[in-house]
PDB file of C-alpha atoms in Angstrom:
ATOM      1  CA  UNK A   1     114.989 180.572 118.826  1.00  0.00           C
ATOM      2  CA  UNK A   2     115.228 176.938 120.861  1.00  0.00           C
ATOM      3  CA  UNK A   3     111.572 175.931 122.721  1.00  0.00           C
ATOM      4  CA  UNK A   4     111.883 176.206 126.557  1.00  0.00           C
ATOM      5  CA  UNK A   5     110.446 172.350 127.447  1.00  0.00           C
ATOM      6  CA  UNK A   6     108.592 173.467 131.242  1.00  0.00           C
ATOM      7  CA  UNK A   7     108.107 170.366 133.226  1.00  0.00           C
ATOM      8  CA  UNK A   8     105.076 170.588 136.474  1.00  0.00           C
ATOM      9  CA  UNK A   9     106.728 170.101 140.357  1.00  0.00           C
ATOM     10  CA  UNK A  10     103.184 171.682 141.725  1.00  0.00           C
ATOM     11  CA  UNK A  11     100.280 169.036 142.491  1.00  0.00           C
ATOM     12  CA  UNK A  12     102.472 165.809 140.856  1.00  0.00           C
ATOM     13  CA  UNK A  13     102.627 162.590 142.177  1.00  0.00           C
ATOM     14  CA  UNK A  14     106.598 163.249 142.556  1.00  0.00           C
ATOM     15  CA  UNK A  15     104.921 166.472 144.790  1.00  0.00           C
ATOM     16  CA  UNK A  16     103.336 163.634 146.575  1.00  0.00           C
ATOM     17  CA  UNK A  17     105.919 161.066 146.848  1.00  0.00           C
ATOM     18  CA  UNK A  18     108.206 163.679 148.591  1.00  0.00           C
ATOM     19  CA  UNK A  19     105.431 164.733 150.359  1.00  0.00           C
ATOM     20  CA  UNK A  20     104.844 161.607 151.795  1.00  0.00           C
ATOM     21  CA  UNK A  21     108.640 160.739 152.404  1.00  0.00           C
ATOM     22  CA  UNK A  22     109.363 163.540 154.531  1.00  0.00           C
ATOM     23  CA  UNK A  23     106.457 163.068 157.096  1.00  0.00           C
ATOM     24  CA  UNK A  24     107.330 159.642 157.803  1.00  0.00           C
ATOM     25  CA  UNK A  25     110.941 160.551 158.018  1.00  0.00           C
ATOM     26  CA  UNK A  26     109.683 163.424 160.394  1.00  0.00           C
ATOM     27  CA  UNK A  27     107.076 160.600 162.516  1.00  0.00           C
ATOM     28  CA  UNK A  28     109.850 157.732 162.509  1.00  0.00           C
ATOM     29  CA  UNK A  29     110.070 154.898 163.562  1.00  0.00           C
ATOM     30  CA  UNK A  30     106.289 154.317 163.406  1.00  0.00           C
ATOM     31  CA  UNK A  31     104.344 153.551 160.021  1.00  0.00           C
ATOM     32  CA  UNK A  32     101.289 155.065 159.339  1.00  0.00           C
ATOM     33  CA  UNK A  33      98.326 153.492 157.262  1.00  0.00           C
ATOM     34  CA  UNK A  34      97.124 155.340 153.667  1.00  0.00           C
ATOM     35  CA  UNK A  35      93.741 156.692 154.896  1.00  0.00           C
ATOM     36  CA  UNK A  36      96.377 159.361 157.858  1.00  0.00           C
ATOM     37  CA  UNK A  37      98.570 158.994 154.888  1.00  0.00           C
ATOM     38  CA  UNK A  38      96.520 161.127 152.615  1.00  0.00           C
ATOM     39  CA  UNK A  39      95.350 163.118 155.674  1.00  0.00           C
ATOM     40  CA  UNK A  40      98.690 164.527 157.043  1.00  0.00           C
ATOM     41  CA  UNK A  41      98.865 165.511 153.674  1.00  0.00           C
ATOM     42  CA  UNK A  42      96.039 167.823 153.099  1.00  0.00           C
ATOM     43  CA  UNK A  43      97.019 169.789 156.246  1.00  0.00           C
ATOM     44  CA  UNK A  44     100.933 169.560 155.364  1.00  0.00           C
ATOM     45  CA  UNK A  45      99.706 171.460 152.433  1.00  0.00           C
ATOM     46  CA  UNK A  46      97.381 174.018 153.890  1.00  0.00           C
ATOM     47  CA  UNK A  47      98.962 173.486 157.608  1.00  0.00           C
ATOM     48  CA  UNK A  48      97.529 177.421 157.551  1.00  0.00           C
ATOM     49  CA  UNK A  49      94.126 176.224 158.273  1.00  0.00           C
ATOM     50  CA  UNK A  50      94.346 173.329 160.988  1.00  0.00           C
ATOM     51  CA  UNK A  51      96.177 176.396 163.429  1.00  0.00           C
ATOM     52  CA  UNK A  52      99.620 175.679 162.243  1.00  0.00           C
ATOM     53  CA  UNK A  53     102.058 177.869 160.217  1.00  0.00           C
ATOM     54  CA  UNK A  54     102.378 178.979 156.704  1.00  0.00           C
ATOM     55  CA  UNK A  55     100.399 177.363 153.715  1.00  0.00           C
ATOM     56  CA  UNK A  56     102.741 175.738 150.807  1.00  0.00           C
ATOM     57  CA  UNK A  57     100.242 176.286 148.474  1.00  0.00           C
ATOM     58  CA  UNK A  58      97.802 179.331 148.152  1.00  0.00           C
ATOM     59  CA  UNK A  59      94.391 179.399 150.306  1.00  0.00           C
ATOM     60  CA  UNK A  60      92.143 179.046 147.112  1.00  0.00           C
ATOM     61  CA  UNK A  61      88.086 179.150 147.852  1.00  0.00           C
ATOM     62  CA  UNK A  62      85.955 175.302 147.131  1.00  0.00           C
ATOM     63  CA  UNK A  63      88.650 173.131 148.589  1.00  0.00           C
ATOM     64  CA  UNK A  64      85.984 171.091 149.601  1.00  0.00           C
ATOM     65  CA  UNK A  65      86.284 167.956 148.281  1.00  0.00           C
ATOM     66  CA  UNK A  66      90.155 167.960 147.360  1.00  0.00           C
ATOM     67  CA  UNK A  67      90.340 165.145 149.727  1.00  0.00           C
ATOM     68  CA  UNK A  68      89.452 162.532 148.018  1.00  0.00           C
ATOM     69  CA  UNK A  69      90.747 163.186 144.501  1.00  0.00           C
ATOM     70  CA  UNK A  70      93.803 163.291 146.844  1.00  0.00           C
ATOM     71  CA  UNK A  71      93.951 160.062 147.500  1.00  0.00           C
ATOM     72  CA  UNK A  72      94.662 158.887 143.406  1.00  0.00           C
ATOM     73  CA  UNK A  73      97.766 161.945 143.813  1.00  0.00           C
ATOM     74  CA  UNK A  74      99.093 160.724 146.961  1.00  0.00           C
ATOM     75  CA  UNK A  75      98.899 156.554 146.530  1.00  0.00           C
ATOM     76  CA  UNK A  76     100.458 156.948 143.095  1.00  0.00           C
ATOM     77  CA  UNK A  77     103.121 159.496 145.080  1.00  0.00           C
ATOM     78  CA  UNK A  78     103.727 156.225 147.249  1.00  0.00           C
ATOM     79  CA  UNK A  79     103.967 153.651 144.841  1.00  0.00           C
ATOM     80  CA  UNK A  80     106.718 156.223 143.402  1.00  0.00           C
ATOM     81  CA  UNK A  81     108.780 156.574 146.307  1.00  0.00           C
ATOM     82  CA  UNK A  82     108.537 152.578 146.447  1.00  0.00           C
ATOM     83  CA  UNK A  83     110.438 152.891 143.502  1.00  0.00           C
ATOM     84  CA  UNK A  84     113.071 154.972 143.988  1.00  0.00           C
ATOM     85  CA  UNK A  85     113.262 152.908 147.381  1.00  0.00           C
ATOM     86  CA  UNK A  86     112.891 156.121 149.522  1.00  0.00           C
ATOM     87  CA  UNK A  87     109.321 153.791 151.049  1.00  0.00           C
ATOM     88  CA  UNK A  88     108.746 150.876 152.537  1.00  0.00           C
ATOM     89  CA  UNK A  89     104.878 149.262 152.476  1.00  0.00           C
ATOM     90  CA  UNK A  90     103.665 147.012 155.022  1.00  0.00           C
ATOM     91  CA  UNK A  91     101.361 144.227 155.606  1.00  0.00           C
ATOM     92  CA  UNK A  92     100.111 144.176 159.374  1.00  0.00           C
ATOM     93  CA  UNK A  93      96.836 141.740 159.790  1.00  0.00           C
ATOM     94  CA  UNK A  94      95.378 145.609 160.592  1.00  0.00           C
ATOM     95  CA  UNK A  95      96.413 146.817 156.975  1.00  0.00           C
ATOM     96  CA  UNK A  96      98.779 148.440 154.767  1.00  0.00           C
ATOM     97  CA  UNK A  97     101.193 150.937 156.798  1.00  0.00           C
ATOM     98  CA  UNK A  98     104.087 152.956 154.683  1.00  0.00           C
ATOM     99  CA  UNK A  99     107.386 153.571 156.350  1.00  0.00           C
ATOM    100  CA  UNK A 100     110.595 155.386 155.137  1.00  0.00           C
ATOM    101  CA  UNK A 101     114.008 153.683 154.517  1.00  0.00           C
ATOM    102  CA  UNK A 102     117.555 154.565 155.232  1.00  0.00           C
ATOM    103  CA  UNK A 103     117.847 156.308 151.736  1.00  0.00           C
ATOM    104  CA  UNK A 104     114.795 159.039 152.942  1.00  0.00           C
ATOM    105  CA  UNK A 105     116.819 160.670 155.223  1.00  0.00           C
ATOM    106  CA  UNK A 106     120.165 162.143 152.675  1.00  0.00           C
ATOM    107  CA  UNK A 107     117.857 162.660 150.670  1.00  0.00           C
ATOM    108  CA  UNK A 108     115.815 165.067 152.916  1.00  0.00           C
ATOM    109  CA  UNK A 109     119.282 166.525 153.613  1.00  0.00           C
ATOM    110  CA  UNK A 110     119.991 167.521 150.061  1.00  0.00           C
ATOM    111  CA  UNK A 111     116.207 169.280 149.908  1.00  0.00           C
ATOM    112  CA  UNK A 112     117.542 173.122 151.092  1.00  0.00           C
ATOM    113  CA  UNK A 113     115.433 175.056 148.530  1.00  0.00           C
ATOM    114  CA  UNK A 114     112.657 177.517 150.034  1.00  0.00           C
ATOM    115  CA  UNK A 115     109.548 175.576 149.605  1.00  0.00           C
ATOM    116  CA  UNK A 116     111.825 171.954 150.691  1.00  0.00           C
ATOM    117  CA  UNK A 117     112.215 173.780 153.610  1.00  0.00           C
ATOM    118  CA  UNK A 118     108.905 175.521 154.850  1.00  0.00           C
ATOM    119  CA  UNK A 119     107.735 171.449 154.075  1.00  0.00           C
ATOM    120  CA  UNK A 120     109.854 169.943 156.802  1.00  0.00           C
ATOM    121  CA  UNK A 121     108.900 172.795 158.748  1.00  0.00           C
ATOM    122  CA  UNK A 122     104.976 171.570 158.334  1.00  0.00           C
ATOM    123  CA  UNK A 123     105.901 167.785 158.859  1.00  0.00           C
ATOM    124  CA  UNK A 124     107.229 168.766 161.402  1.00  0.00           C
ATOM    125  CA  UNK A 125     105.014 170.857 163.347  1.00  0.00           C
ATOM    126  CA  UNK A 126     102.570 167.755 161.771  1.00  0.00           C
ATOM    127  CA  UNK A 127     103.925 165.313 164.171  1.00  0.00           C
ATOM    128  CA  UNK A 128     104.342 167.598 167.147  1.00  0.00           C
ATOM    129  CA  UNK A 129     100.652 168.220 166.609  1.00  0.00           C
ATOM    130  CA  UNK A 130      99.328 164.676 165.986  1.00  0.00           C
ATOM    131  CA  UNK A 131     102.236 163.040 168.680  1.00  0.00           C
ATOM    132  CA  UNK A 132     100.725 165.710 171.202  1.00  0.00           C
ATOM    133  CA  UNK A 133      96.770 164.818 170.508  1.00  0.00           C
ATOM    134  CA  UNK A 134      96.505 162.460 167.407  1.00  0.00           C
ATOM    135  CA  UNK A 135      94.200 163.141 165.104  1.00  0.00           C
ATOM    136  CA  UNK A 136      91.203 163.831 166.998  1.00  0.00           C
ATOM    137  CA  UNK A 137      92.946 167.378 166.981  1.00  0.00           C
ATOM    138  CA  UNK A 138      93.275 167.270 162.599  1.00  0.00           C
ATOM    139  CA  UNK A 139      90.149 165.514 162.748  1.00  0.00           C
ATOM    140  CA  UNK A 140      87.848 168.435 164.709  1.00  0.00           C
ATOM    141  CA  UNK A 141      89.219 170.803 161.804  1.00  0.00           C
ATOM    142  CA  UNK A 142      88.829 168.530 158.942  1.00  0.00           C
ATOM    143  CA  UNK A 143      85.006 169.023 159.348  1.00  0.00           C
ATOM    144  CA  UNK A 144      85.163 172.233 158.912  1.00  0.00           C
ATOM    145  CA  UNK A 145      87.360 172.723 155.715  1.00  0.00           C
ATOM    146  CA  UNK A 146      87.872 169.584 153.952  1.00  0.00           C
ATOM    147  CA  UNK A 147      84.066 168.563 153.917  1.00  0.00           C
TER     148      UNK A 147
END
């Protein structure tokens, strides 16, 4: 009997990178700094905690501190997406910012799975909240759920 090799895709660098691409695409043309991407990634995954749509991942207890662990995953995901040509890195006086390249949109259009559609929906909601209230909206809730 042949052994079937499984490949993890959840909570991986690939998943984190794709979440960043979708988020940056939704926020285009405005670039986003790394710290903001890490926070917004958390919001995308646990959107229900922020009075948003259904969370992408199950809400597990004791998630406090996950934001610190998420930093490396998001950083590695951004680096992977840069290597794939989907993300630009912009060095400004104020810091390093990220934006999507023109190659991101066609890839995102191909993503049709239930998870991908939920991710796109959460990113749209997240950016809508960001445009309406800025980071203050999320920062208030972060103090209760993430720290």
